[in-house]
Amino acid sequence: MRVSRLMLVTLRDVPAEAEIKSHQLLLRGGFIRRVGSGIYAYLPMMWKVLQRITTIIREEMNRAGALETLLPQLHPSELWQRSGRWQGYTAGEGIMFHLEDRQGRELGLGPTHEEVITSLAGELLRSYRQLPVNLYQVQTKFRDEIRPRFGLMRGREFIMKDAYSFHADEADLQATYAVMDRAYKRIFERCGLKAVPVDADSGAIGGAASQEFMVTAEAGEDLLLISDDGAYAANQEKAVSLPDEVTPLSPASLSCLETPGQTSIDSLCSAQGWQPGQLLKVLLLLAVLEDGQQQPVLVSLRGDQDLNEVKLVNALSRHLEQGVLDCRPITADDLQRQGVTGIPFGYIGPDLADAVLSAASSWTKTFLRLTDTTAAALDQFHCGANVMDQHRSHCSWNELGGVPEDKDLRKARAGERCVHNPDARLQEKRGIEVGHIFQLGRKYSQALDSCFTNENGRDEPFWMGCYGIGVSRLAQAAVEQHHDDAGIRWPAAIAPYEAIVVIANIQDQGQTDLGESVYTTLQQAGIDVLLDDRKERAGVKFKDADLIGIPWRVVIGREAAEGSVELVQRSNREMRKLPHGEAIDELIKALRP
Ligand code: ATP
Ligand code: MG
């Protein structure tokens, strides 16, 4: 391809809309253009990158025995109503775009395909003899993200590879899950990406394994905790640790203290000489449940710990046996709207009486009380007295009527000791989630009544797995991992072109002739090569070549007259002057080993 025909529009300045390096470089290099919030056009070079990634994914999915299919993007609402997800995905902060057709029927634009595929499987896979089956597609997904940002990282329209497997039993699901795990490792490796597998939250279903593949990068939205012995890695949403020890209180009897203005852990500790870990902090939250109930929740944590919202939502939905759509702190505004008064913010204890909720207009009138395990383990602690300006010191759970249900609800943090090996410590890294594999179990097949006939002739819901890769996010993550000050350094396997021949001065007939000849020879050898034949200064062409990140560059300059060229590798900027024939041989050897 000739650069003069490439519609190459590069930008010298960093576009104001782009915060992170990969987003800036993709815009500057003419790979993508923003069309609307979270909506991007993939320009021709980007489309080539995406197709090369997709080819690698297809090869590995096919090798793993999966079948490619293509499912509709318009989803009738009834399907999502049957799985119970329509409400949660469309109301409030739901992320599904939805619309009404001319007959007034509701439809959603597919954010994911469990509903569609599970109902199809129920119709097509009747017998255990047809199992297992693993179906995948590469397709545009739509999600009305609350905060679309960072270009392709979090779009509202993006390309995903999603796969769904169907099994007669759990052991078979686990076997395919392991095959997918290996396939994913190969995919990311072949794409030239370092992706770390981490334990991931598997939602409220419980038990089922789930793993995310993370490209580590400063700009990553996820916080990862990785043990320094390398044996454990988890998303913070899921991570566990051994808690830091606290100095136990020397036993004393319960007493009440005046603590005016001491509403925070810090102010209490400095005024009273206490340690944060010797205090309880009690959080007041509101959970919105799938059935519409609004449930006030009191969570007690040790004062030196932070709440992990994901663990809390999982604990709540398991406790209540239904989905939790939202769980957030209760504000003064909420209380006013409900007509609830007399909550002593800053002085709440775990035993705050349900009576304070009696006036609530639409909330459940009893608290659901949960305690983090580290708080439950304290023999004595200080806590609020449920009266303004008062705390209790040397309280025990017995004196409060017993420990409310205790669960692991705290955030694991960097520096803490690991559960698998107390000598190892957790370290913090940021990551970009490029893939997610998941043992779904029977959640969707049960909800959609999607069954096969087992060996004993009885109907049974399928065991299912699902496996996603963010194709467009992966492409940008590759840039985040591989760039320098001058531009992108595409890994050769996914670069838009493998090599670029730059004619320094096209007025020079000798340079043009040699450039054309090298270009033709490389094309004939099957190399996907660019020829920069533009009437631009050499400096401009070199800058553009650096920016768009083509792995190999052949520069045809002054020494063309002697048949010499420069061969430059983009990744390490290594430059060699070689006779053109030798340069071509070297290049072919590097690209087709
Ligand atoms: P996230 O936690 O980042 O919102 P998710 O867990 O909702 O992602 P999945 O439903 O697991 O995402 O989707 C599979 C893959 O699709 C993700 O691993 C990610 O790589 C990609 N992906 C998800 N949402 C987006 C998005 N808005 N834009 C681009 N890629 C996305
Ligand atoms: Mg995910």
Coordinates of C-alpha atoms and ligand atoms in Angstrom, one line a residue:
M1 CA 0.0 0.0 0.0
R2 CA 1.2 3.5 -0.9
V3 CA 1.1 6.0 2.0
S4 CA 0.0 8.6 -0.6
R5 CA -3.2 6.6 -1.0
L6 CA -3.6 5.7 2.7
M7 CA -5.7 8.7 3.8
L8 CA -3.1 9.1 6.5
V9 CA -4.0 12.1 8.7
T10 CA -1.6 12.4 11.6
L11 CA -1.7 15.0 14.3
R12 CA 1.3 16.7 15.9
D13 CA -0.5 18.0 18.9
V14 CA -2.0 15.9 21.7
P15 CA -5.8 16.1 21.3
A16 CA -7.4 17.6 24.4
E17 CA -10.1 14.9 24.6
A18 CA -7.5 12.2 25.3
E19 CA -6.1 11.6 28.8
I20 CA -4.1 8.5 28.5
K21 CA -1.2 7.7 26.2
S22 CA -2.8 5.0 24.1
H23 CA -5.8 7.1 23.4
Q24 CA -3.7 10.0 22.4
L25 CA -1.5 7.9 20.1
L26 CA -4.4 6.2 18.4
L27 CA -6.0 9.6 17.6
R28 CA -2.7 11.2 16.6
G29 CA -1.7 8.3 14.4
G30 CA -5.0 8.4 12.5
F31 CA -6.2 5.0 13.8
I32 CA -9.5 6.2 15.3
R33 CA -11.9 9.2 15.2
R34 CA -14.5 10.1 17.8
V35 CA -18.0 10.2 16.4
G36 CA -19.8 10.7 19.7
S37 CA -19.4 10.0 23.4
G38 CA -18.0 6.4 23.6
I39 CA -18.5 6.0 19.9
Y40 CA -15.5 5.7 17.5
A41 CA -14.8 5.1 13.9
Y42 CA -12.1 2.5 13.3
L43 CA -10.1 4.0 10.4
P44 CA -8.5 1.6 7.8
M45 CA -5.2 1.0 9.7
M46 CA -7.2 0.4 13.0
W47 CA -9.4 -2.0 11.2
K48 CA -6.4 -4.0 10.0
V49 CA -5.1 -4.2 13.6
L50 CA -8.5 -5.4 14.7
Q51 CA -8.7 -8.0 12.0
R52 CA -5.3 -9.3 12.8
I53 CA -6.3 -9.7 16.4
T54 CA -9.5 -11.3 15.4
T55 CA -7.7 -13.8 13.2
I56 CA -5.5 -14.9 16.1
I57 CA -8.6 -15.2 18.3
R58 CA -10.4 -17.3 15.7
E59 CA -7.4 -19.6 15.1
E60 CA -7.1 -20.3 18.8
M61 CA -10.9 -20.7 19.4
N62 CA -11.2 -23.1 16.5
R63 CA -8.1 -25.0 17.7
A64 CA -9.8 -25.3 21.1
G65 CA -12.8 -26.9 19.4
A66 CA -15.2 -23.9 19.5
L67 CA -17.7 -23.2 16.7
E68 CA -18.1 -19.7 15.3
T69 CA -21.6 -18.3 15.0
L70 CA -23.2 -14.9 14.7
L71 CA -26.2 -13.9 16.9
P72 CA -28.6 -11.0 16.5
Q73 CA -27.9 -7.7 18.2
L74 CA -31.6 -6.9 18.6
H75 CA -32.9 -8.8 21.6
P76 CA -36.7 -9.1 22.3
S77 CA -37.4 -7.9 25.8
E78 CA -39.2 -11.2 26.7
L79 CA -35.9 -13.1 26.7
W80 CA -34.4 -10.8 29.2
Q81 CA -37.6 -10.8 31.2
R82 CA -37.4 -14.6 31.4
S83 CA -33.8 -14.4 32.8
G84 CA -34.9 -11.6 35.2
R85 CA -32.4 -9.1 33.9
W86 CA -34.6 -6.7 31.8
Q87 CA -35.4 -4.4 34.7
G88 CA -31.8 -4.3 36.1
Y89 CA -30.3 -3.7 32.7
T90 CA -32.7 -1.1 31.4
A91 CA -34.0 0.9 34.5
G92 CA -32.0 3.4 36.5
E93 CA -28.3 3.0 35.8
G94 CA -28.9 -0.1 33.6
I95 CA -26.5 -0.2 30.7
M96 CA -28.7 -1.8 28.0
F97 CA -29.8 0.5 25.1
H98 CA -33.4 -0.3 24.5
L99 CA -36.1 0.8 22.1
E100 CA -39.6 0.2 20.9
D101 CA -40.4 -1.1 17.4
R102 CA -43.3 0.1 15.2
Q103 CA -45.6 -2.4 16.8
G104 CA -44.7 -1.0 20.3
R105 CA -42.7 -4.1 21.2
E106 CA -39.6 -3.5 23.4
L107 CA -36.2 -4.5 22.2
G108 CA -32.7 -4.2 23.7
L109 CA -29.4 -3.8 21.9
G110 CA -27.2 -6.7 23.0
P111 CA -24.7 -5.8 25.7
T112 CA -23.9 -9.6 26.2
H113 CA -25.6 -12.7 24.8
E114 CA -26.4 -15.2 27.6
E115 CA -30.1 -14.9 27.1
V116 CA -30.1 -15.4 23.3
I117 CA -27.7 -18.3 23.3
T118 CA -29.2 -20.1 26.3
S119 CA -32.6 -20.1 24.8
L120 CA -31.2 -21.3 21.4
A121 CA -29.3 -24.1 23.1
G122 CA -32.5 -25.2 24.8
E123 CA -34.1 -25.6 21.4
L124 CA -31.2 -27.2 19.6
L125 CA -29.3 -29.3 22.1
R126 CA -31.8 -32.0 23.2
S127 CA -29.6 -34.8 24.4
Y128 CA -26.5 -35.3 26.5
R129 CA -25.1 -37.0 23.4
Q130 CA -24.8 -33.6 21.7
L131 CA -22.7 -32.1 24.6
P132 CA -20.4 -30.4 25.1
V133 CA -20.7 -27.5 22.7
N134 CA -18.8 -24.3 22.8
L135 CA -20.1 -21.4 20.5
Y136 CA -18.4 -18.1 19.9
Q137 CA -18.9 -14.9 17.9
V138 CA -16.9 -11.8 17.2
Q139 CA -19.4 -8.9 17.2
T140 CA -20.2 -5.3 18.1
K141 CA -21.7 -4.9 21.6
F142 CA -23.6 -2.0 22.9
R143 CA -23.4 -0.8 26.5
D144 CA -24.7 2.6 27.7
E145 CA -21.7 2.9 30.1
I146 CA -22.2 5.5 32.8
R147 CA -18.6 6.8 32.2
P148 CA -17.4 6.1 28.7
R149 CA -13.8 7.1 28.6
F150 CA -10.2 6.5 27.4
G151 CA -11.2 5.9 23.8
L152 CA -11.7 2.3 22.9
M153 CA -11.0 1.2 26.6
R154 CA -14.6 1.9 27.6
G155 CA -16.8 2.5 24.6
R156 CA -20.5 2.4 24.3
E157 CA -20.1 0.4 21.1
F158 CA -17.2 -2.0 21.0
I159 CA -16.0 -5.3 19.6
M160 CA -16.1 -8.4 21.8
K161 CA -15.4 -12.0 21.2
D162 CA -17.9 -13.9 23.4
A163 CA -18.2 -17.6 23.8
Y164 CA -20.6 -19.8 25.7
S165 CA -20.2 -23.5 26.4
F166 CA -22.9 -26.0 27.3
H167 CA -22.2 -29.2 29.4
A168 CA -24.0 -32.2 30.9
D169 CA -22.2 -31.8 34.2
E170 CA -19.9 -29.6 36.2
A171 CA -16.7 -31.6 35.6
D172 CA -17.1 -31.2 31.9
L173 CA -17.6 -27.5 32.3
Q174 CA -14.4 -27.4 34.4
A175 CA -12.5 -29.2 31.6
T176 CA -13.6 -26.7 28.9
Y177 CA -12.9 -23.8 31.3
A178 CA -9.3 -25.1 31.6
V179 CA -9.1 -25.4 27.8
M180 CA -10.3 -21.8 27.4
D181 CA -7.8 -20.7 30.1
R182 CA -5.0 -22.1 27.9
A183 CA -6.4 -20.7 24.7
Y184 CA -6.6 -17.2 26.3
K185 CA -3.0 -17.4 27.4
R186 CA -2.0 -18.3 23.9
I187 CA -4.1 -15.5 22.3
F188 CA -2.6 -12.8 24.5
E189 CA 0.9 -14.1 24.0
R190 CA 0.5 -14.3 20.2
C191 CA -0.8 -10.7 20.2
G192 CA 2.4 -9.7 21.9
L193 CA 0.7 -8.8 25.2
K194 CA 1.7 -9.5 28.7
A195 CA -1.6 -10.4 30.4
V196 CA -1.8 -11.6 34.0
P197 CA -4.6 -14.0 35.0
V198 CA -6.2 -12.9 38.2
D199 CA -9.0 -14.3 40.4
A200 CA -12.1 -12.3 39.7
D201 CA -15.4 -11.7 41.3
S202 CA -18.0 -14.1 40.1
G203 CA -20.9 -12.2 41.3
A204 CA -23.6 -13.4 43.7
I205 CA -23.9 -16.9 42.2
G206 CA -21.1 -18.0 44.4
G207 CA -18.8 -21.0 44.1
A208 CA -18.2 -20.7 40.4
A209 CA -14.7 -19.9 39.3
S210 CA -13.9 -16.8 37.4
Q211 CA -10.7 -15.4 36.1
E212 CA -9.8 -12.1 34.4
F213 CA -6.9 -11.4 32.1
M214 CA -5.2 -8.1 32.9
V215 CA -2.8 -6.1 31.0
T216 CA -0.8 -4.3 33.7
A217 CA -0.6 -0.6 33.0
E218 CA -0.7 2.6 35.1
A219 CA -3.8 3.7 33.2
G220 CA -5.7 0.5 34.1
E221 CA -9.1 1.0 35.8
D222 CA -8.8 -2.1 37.9
L223 CA -6.7 -2.5 41.0
L224 CA -4.8 -5.8 41.3
L225 CA -3.2 -7.4 44.3
I226 CA -0.3 -9.7 43.4
S227 CA 1.7 -11.6 46.0
D228 CA 5.4 -11.0 46.0
D229 CA 6.0 -14.8 45.8
G230 CA 4.1 -14.8 42.5
A231 CA 1.6 -17.5 43.6
Y232 CA -1.5 -15.3 44.0
A233 CA -3.1 -12.6 42.0
A234 CA -6.6 -11.2 42.3
N235 CA -8.7 -8.2 41.4
Q236 CA -9.2 -6.1 44.5
E237 CA -12.9 -6.7 44.2
K238 CA -12.2 -10.4 45.1
A239 CA -8.8 -10.3 46.8
V240 CA -8.3 -11.8 50.3
S241 CA -5.5 -11.2 52.8
L242 CA -4.5 -11.7 56.4
P243 CA -5.5 -8.6 58.3
D244 CA -2.9 -6.4 60.0
E245 CA -2.8 -7.2 63.8
V246 CA -4.2 -4.6 66.2
T247 CA -3.2 -4.1 69.8
P248 CA -6.0 -5.6 71.9
L249 CA -7.6 -3.3 74.4
S250 CA -6.6 -4.1 78.0
P251 CA -9.9 -5.4 79.4
A252 CA -12.0 -2.8 81.2
S253 CA -15.7 -2.4 81.7
L254 CA -18.0 -0.6 79.3
S255 CA -18.2 3.2 79.8
C256 CA -19.8 6.1 78.0
L257 CA -17.7 9.1 76.9
E258 CA -18.6 12.6 75.8
T259 CA -17.0 13.0 72.3
P260 CA -18.5 16.2 70.8
G261 CA -17.2 16.9 67.3
Q262 CA -15.3 13.6 67.2
T263 CA -17.2 12.1 64.2
S264 CA -14.3 10.6 62.3
I265 CA -11.9 7.7 63.1
D266 CA -9.0 10.2 63.0
S267 CA -10.5 12.8 65.3
L268 CA -11.5 10.1 67.8
C269 CA -8.1 8.5 67.8
S270 CA -6.2 11.8 68.3
A271 CA -8.6 13.0 71.0
Q272 CA -8.8 9.7 72.9
G273 CA -5.4 8.2 72.2
W274 CA -7.1 5.1 70.5
Q275 CA -5.8 3.1 67.5
P276 CA -8.1 2.9 64.5
G277 CA -8.1 -0.9 64.6
Q278 CA -9.6 -0.7 68.2
L279 CA -12.7 1.1 67.0
L280 CA -15.7 0.0 65.1
K281 CA -16.9 2.1 62.2
V282 CA -20.6 1.5 61.3
L283 CA -21.7 2.4 57.8
L284 CA -25.3 3.1 56.9
L285 CA -26.2 2.0 53.3
L286 CA -29.3 1.5 51.2
A287 CA -29.6 -1.7 49.1
V288 CA -32.0 -1.7 46.1
L289 CA -33.2 -5.2 45.4
E290 CA -34.4 -6.9 42.3
D291 CA -37.9 -7.1 43.6
G292 CA -37.9 -3.3 44.2
Q293 CA -37.4 -3.5 48.0
Q294 CA -35.3 -0.8 49.5
Q295 CA -33.3 -2.3 52.4
P296 CA -31.4 -0.2 54.9
V297 CA -28.1 -1.9 55.8
L298 CA -25.7 -1.4 58.7
V299 CA -22.2 -2.7 58.2
S300 CA -19.6 -2.8 61.0
L301 CA -15.9 -2.8 60.1
R302 CA -12.8 -2.4 62.1
G303 CA -11.8 1.4 62.0
D304 CA -8.6 0.7 60.1
Q305 CA -10.4 -1.2 57.3
D306 CA -12.3 -0.1 54.2
L307 CA -15.5 -1.6 52.8
N308 CA -15.3 -3.7 49.7
E309 CA -18.6 -2.9 47.9
V310 CA -18.4 -5.9 45.6
K311 CA -18.1 -8.3 48.6
L312 CA -20.9 -6.5 50.3
V313 CA -23.3 -6.8 47.3
N314 CA -22.5 -10.5 47.0
A315 CA -23.1 -11.1 50.7
L316 CA -26.4 -9.2 50.6
S317 CA -27.7 -11.0 47.6
R318 CA -26.8 -14.4 49.0
H319 CA -28.4 -13.5 52.3
L320 CA -31.6 -12.1 50.6
E321 CA -31.5 -14.7 47.9
Q322 CA -32.1 -12.2 45.2
G323 CA -30.1 -9.7 43.0
V324 CA -29.0 -6.4 44.5
L325 CA -29.3 -3.7 41.9
D326 CA -27.5 -1.0 43.8
C327 CA -26.0 -0.4 47.3
R328 CA -24.9 3.1 48.3
P329 CA -24.4 5.2 51.4
I330 CA -27.6 6.8 52.8
T331 CA -27.4 10.6 52.6
A332 CA -29.1 13.3 54.6
D333 CA -31.4 13.9 51.6
D334 CA -32.5 10.3 51.5
L335 CA -33.4 10.6 55.2
Q336 CA -35.4 13.7 54.7
R337 CA -37.3 12.2 51.8
Q338 CA -38.2 9.2 53.9
G339 CA -39.2 11.3 56.9
V340 CA -36.5 9.5 59.0
T341 CA -35.0 11.6 61.8
G342 CA -32.8 11.0 64.7
I343 CA -29.9 9.1 63.1
P344 CA -26.8 10.1 65.0
F345 CA -24.3 10.3 62.1
G346 CA -20.8 10.0 63.4
Y347 CA -22.0 8.2 66.6
I348 CA -23.8 5.1 65.2
G349 CA -23.1 1.8 66.9
P350 CA -23.8 -1.7 65.4
D351 CA -26.9 -1.9 67.7
L352 CA -28.7 1.2 66.3
A353 CA -32.4 0.4 67.0
D354 CA -34.7 -0.5 64.2
A355 CA -37.1 2.0 65.7
V356 CA -35.3 4.8 64.0
L357 CA -36.7 3.5 60.7
S358 CA -40.4 3.5 61.9
A359 CA -41.3 6.6 59.9
A360 CA -39.6 5.5 56.6
S361 CA -42.1 5.9 53.8
S362 CA -40.7 3.3 51.4
W363 CA -37.8 1.5 53.1
T364 CA -37.9 -1.8 54.9
K365 CA -38.3 -0.9 58.6
T366 CA -35.6 -3.2 60.0
F367 CA -31.9 -3.0 59.4
L368 CA -30.0 -5.8 57.7
R369 CA -26.9 -6.0 59.9
L370 CA -23.5 -7.4 58.7
T371 CA -20.1 -7.4 60.3
D372 CA -16.7 -7.8 58.7
T373 CA -14.9 -10.8 60.1
T374 CA -12.0 -8.7 61.5
A375 CA -14.5 -6.6 63.5
A376 CA -16.3 -9.7 64.7
A377 CA -13.0 -11.1 66.0
L378 CA -12.5 -8.1 68.4
D379 CA -13.0 -9.0 72.1
Q380 CA -13.4 -5.4 73.1
F381 CA -13.7 -2.3 71.0
H382 CA -14.9 1.3 71.1
C383 CA -17.9 2.4 69.1
G384 CA -20.7 4.9 68.8
A385 CA -23.3 5.1 71.5
N386 CA -26.2 5.8 69.1
V387 CA -26.6 9.2 70.8
M388 CA -25.1 12.4 69.4
D389 CA -21.7 13.4 70.9
Q390 CA -21.3 10.1 72.7
H391 CA -19.1 7.0 72.2
R392 CA -18.8 3.8 74.2
S393 CA -15.4 2.5 75.2
H394 CA -14.5 -1.2 75.9
C395 CA -17.7 -2.6 74.5
S396 CA -18.0 -6.3 73.6
W397 CA -20.4 -8.0 71.2
N398 CA -22.2 -9.7 74.1
E399 CA -23.1 -6.3 75.5
L400 CA -24.6 -5.4 72.1
G401 CA -26.7 -8.5 71.8
G402 CA -24.2 -10.7 69.9
V403 CA -22.3 -10.4 66.6
P404 CA -24.4 -9.7 63.6
E405 CA -23.8 -12.1 60.7
D406 CA -20.0 -11.9 59.9
K407 CA -18.5 -12.1 56.4
D408 CA -15.3 -11.0 54.7
L409 CA -16.4 -7.5 53.6
R410 CA -13.2 -5.5 53.8
K411 CA -10.8 -4.5 51.0
A412 CA -7.5 -6.4 50.9
R413 CA -4.6 -3.9 50.6
A414 CA -1.0 -3.7 49.4
G415 CA 1.4 -4.6 52.2
E416 CA -0.8 -7.1 53.9
R417 CA 0.2 -10.7 54.3
C418 CA -1.1 -13.4 52.0
V419 CA -3.6 -16.2 53.0
H420 CA -1.7 -18.9 51.0
N421 CA 1.7 -17.9 52.5
P422 CA 1.9 -15.6 55.5
D423 CA 5.5 -14.7 54.6
A424 CA 4.4 -13.3 51.3
R425 CA 3.0 -9.8 51.0
L426 CA 0.5 -8.3 48.6
Q427 CA 1.7 -5.7 46.1
E428 CA -0.5 -3.3 44.1
K429 CA -0.7 -3.0 40.4
R430 CA -3.2 -1.4 38.0
G431 CA -4.6 -3.5 35.2
I432 CA -6.8 -3.3 32.0
E433 CA -9.2 -6.2 31.8
V434 CA -8.9 -7.6 28.3
G435 CA -10.6 -11.0 29.0
H436 CA -12.8 -12.8 31.4
I437 CA -13.6 -16.5 31.7
F438 CA -16.4 -17.7 33.9
Q439 CA -18.0 -20.9 35.1
L440 CA -21.6 -19.7 35.0
G441 CA -23.1 -22.9 36.3
R442 CA -26.8 -23.3 35.8
K443 CA -28.0 -19.8 36.6
Y444 CA -29.2 -18.9 33.1
S445 CA -30.3 -22.4 32.0
Q446 CA -32.5 -22.6 35.1
A447 CA -33.9 -19.2 34.6
L448 CA -34.7 -19.7 30.9
D449 CA -35.7 -23.3 31.5
S450 CA -33.1 -24.5 29.0
C451 CA -32.7 -28.2 29.3
F452 CA -31.3 -31.4 27.8
T453 CA -32.2 -35.0 28.4
N454 CA -29.6 -36.8 30.5
E455 CA -28.4 -40.4 30.4
N456 CA -31.3 -41.5 32.6
G457 CA -33.9 -39.8 30.3
R458 CA -34.6 -37.0 32.6
D459 CA -34.6 -33.3 31.7
E460 CA -31.9 -31.2 33.3
P461 CA -30.6 -27.6 32.9
F462 CA -27.2 -27.2 31.2
W463 CA -24.0 -26.4 33.0
M464 CA -22.6 -23.3 31.3
G465 CA -19.4 -21.4 30.9
C466 CA -18.8 -18.0 29.3
Y467 CA -15.7 -16.5 27.9
G468 CA -15.2 -12.9 26.7
I469 CA -12.4 -10.9 25.1
G470 CA -12.6 -7.1 24.6
V471 CA -11.2 -7.1 21.0
S472 CA -11.1 -3.3 20.6
R473 CA -10.0 -2.7 24.2
L474 CA -7.2 -5.3 23.7
A475 CA -6.0 -3.3 20.6
Q476 CA -5.7 -0.1 22.7
A477 CA -4.2 -2.0 25.6
A478 CA -1.4 -3.2 23.3
V479 CA -0.6 0.5 22.6
E480 CA -0.7 1.3 26.3
Q481 CA 1.9 -1.5 26.9
H482 CA 4.0 -0.8 23.8
H483 CA 4.8 2.8 23.0
D484 CA 7.6 5.3 23.6
D485 CA 7.8 9.1 23.3
A486 CA 7.8 9.0 19.5
G487 CA 4.7 6.9 19.1
I488 CA 3.3 3.4 19.0
R489 CA 5.4 0.2 18.9
W490 CA 3.0 -2.4 17.6
P491 CA 3.9 -6.0 18.3
A492 CA 4.6 -7.4 14.9
A493 CA 1.7 -9.9 15.1
I494 CA -0.9 -7.3 15.2
A495 CA 0.7 -4.3 13.5
P496 CA -1.4 -2.7 10.7
Y497 CA 1.6 -3.3 8.3
E498 CA 4.7 -5.3 8.9
A499 CA 7.2 -2.9 7.3
I500 CA 7.4 0.5 5.7
V501 CA 9.8 1.6 3.0
V502 CA 10.5 5.3 3.3
I503 CA 11.9 7.1 0.2
A504 CA 13.7 10.1 1.8
N505 CA 13.5 12.3 -1.3
I506 CA 11.1 11.4 -4.1
Q507 CA 12.7 14.1 -6.4
D508 CA 15.7 11.8 -6.5
Q509 CA 15.1 9.3 -9.3
G510 CA 17.7 6.8 -7.9
Q511 CA 16.0 6.8 -4.5
T512 CA 12.5 6.4 -6.0
D513 CA 13.6 3.5 -8.3
L514 CA 15.3 1.6 -5.5
G515 CA 12.4 2.3 -3.1
E516 CA 9.9 1.0 -5.7
S517 CA 12.0 -2.1 -6.3
V518 CA 12.5 -2.9 -2.6
Y519 CA 8.7 -2.4 -2.1
T520 CA 7.8 -4.8 -4.9
T521 CA 10.3 -7.4 -3.8
L522 CA 8.8 -7.4 -0.2
Q523 CA 5.3 -7.5 -1.6
Q524 CA 6.2 -10.5 -3.7
A525 CA 7.6 -12.2 -0.6
G526 CA 4.2 -11.8 1.0
I527 CA 5.1 -9.0 3.4
D528 CA 2.4 -6.6 4.2
V529 CA 4.4 -3.5 3.4
L530 CA 3.8 0.3 3.1
L531 CA 5.7 2.6 0.7
D532 CA 6.0 6.2 1.8
D533 CA 6.0 7.8 -1.6
R534 CA 4.7 11.2 -0.3
K535 CA 6.1 14.5 -1.4
E536 CA 7.0 15.3 2.2
R537 CA 10.3 16.2 3.9
A538 CA 12.2 13.1 5.1
G539 CA 11.8 14.3 8.8
V540 CA 8.0 14.3 8.5
K541 CA 8.0 10.8 7.1
F542 CA 10.3 9.5 9.8
K543 CA 8.1 11.1 12.5
D544 CA 5.0 9.6 11.0
A545 CA 6.6 6.2 10.7
D546 CA 7.5 6.3 14.4
L547 CA 4.1 7.5 15.4
I548 CA 2.1 4.8 13.5
G549 CA 4.5 2.2 14.9
I550 CA 5.3 -0.1 12.0
P551 CA 7.7 -2.7 13.3
W552 CA 10.3 -2.4 10.5
R553 CA 11.5 0.5 8.4
V554 CA 13.7 0.5 5.3
V555 CA 15.0 4.0 4.6
I556 CA 16.1 4.7 1.1
G557 CA 18.3 7.8 1.3
R558 CA 21.5 9.3 0.0
E559 CA 23.3 6.0 -0.2
A560 CA 20.7 4.6 -2.6
A561 CA 23.2 5.4 -5.4
E562 CA 25.5 2.7 -3.9
G563 CA 22.6 0.4 -3.4
S564 CA 22.7 0.8 0.4
V565 CA 19.7 1.3 2.7
E566 CA 19.0 1.6 6.4
L567 CA 17.1 -1.1 8.2
V568 CA 15.5 0.2 11.5
Q569 CA 13.6 -1.8 14.1
R570 CA 10.9 0.3 15.7
S571 CA 10.8 -1.6 19.0
N572 CA 14.5 -0.9 20.0
R573 CA 15.4 1.7 17.3
E574 CA 18.3 -0.5 16.3
M575 CA 19.7 0.7 12.9
R576 CA 21.8 -1.1 10.4
K577 CA 23.2 0.1 7.1
L578 CA 23.1 -2.7 4.6
P579 CA 23.1 -3.4 0.9
H580 CA 19.5 -3.5 -0.1
G581 CA 19.4 -7.2 -1.0
E582 CA 20.8 -8.1 2.4
A583 CA 18.3 -5.7 4.1
I584 CA 15.4 -7.5 2.3
D585 CA 16.8 -10.9 3.4
E586 CA 17.1 -9.8 7.0
L587 CA 13.6 -8.4 7.0
I588 CA 12.1 -11.5 5.6
K589 CA 14.0 -13.7 8.1
A590 CA 12.8 -11.6 11.0
L591 CA 9.1 -11.6 9.9
R592 CA 8.9 -15.1 8.6
P593 CA 11.2 -17.1 10.9
Ligands
ATP1 P1 -15.7 -3.9 32.9 O1 -15.5 -4.4 34.3 O2 -14.4 -3.3 32.4 O3 -16.8 -3.0 32.8 P2 -17.1 -6.2 32.2 O4 -16.6 -7.1 33.3 O5 -18.4 -5.6 32.3 O6 -16.0 -5.1 32.0 P3 -17.5 -8.4 30.4 O7 -18.9 -8.4 30.5 O8 -16.7 -9.4 31.2 O9 -17.0 -6.9 30.8 O10 -17.0 -8.3 28.9 C1 -16.0 -9.1 28.3 C2 -14.8 -8.2 27.9 O11 -15.3 -7.1 27.1 C3 -14.1 -7.5 29.1 O12 -13.2 -8.3 29.6 C4 -13.5 -6.3 28.4 O13 -12.3 -6.6 27.8 C5 -14.5 -5.9 27.3 N1 -15.3 -4.8 27.6 C6 -16.3 -4.7 28.5 N2 -16.9 -3.5 28.5 C7 -16.3 -2.8 27.5 C8 -16.4 -1.4 27.0 N3 -17.4 -0.6 27.5 N4 -15.6 -1.0 26.0 C9 -14.7 -1.9 25.5 N5 -14.5 -3.1 26.0 C10 -15.3 -3.6 27.0
MG2 MG -15.7 -8.8 33.3

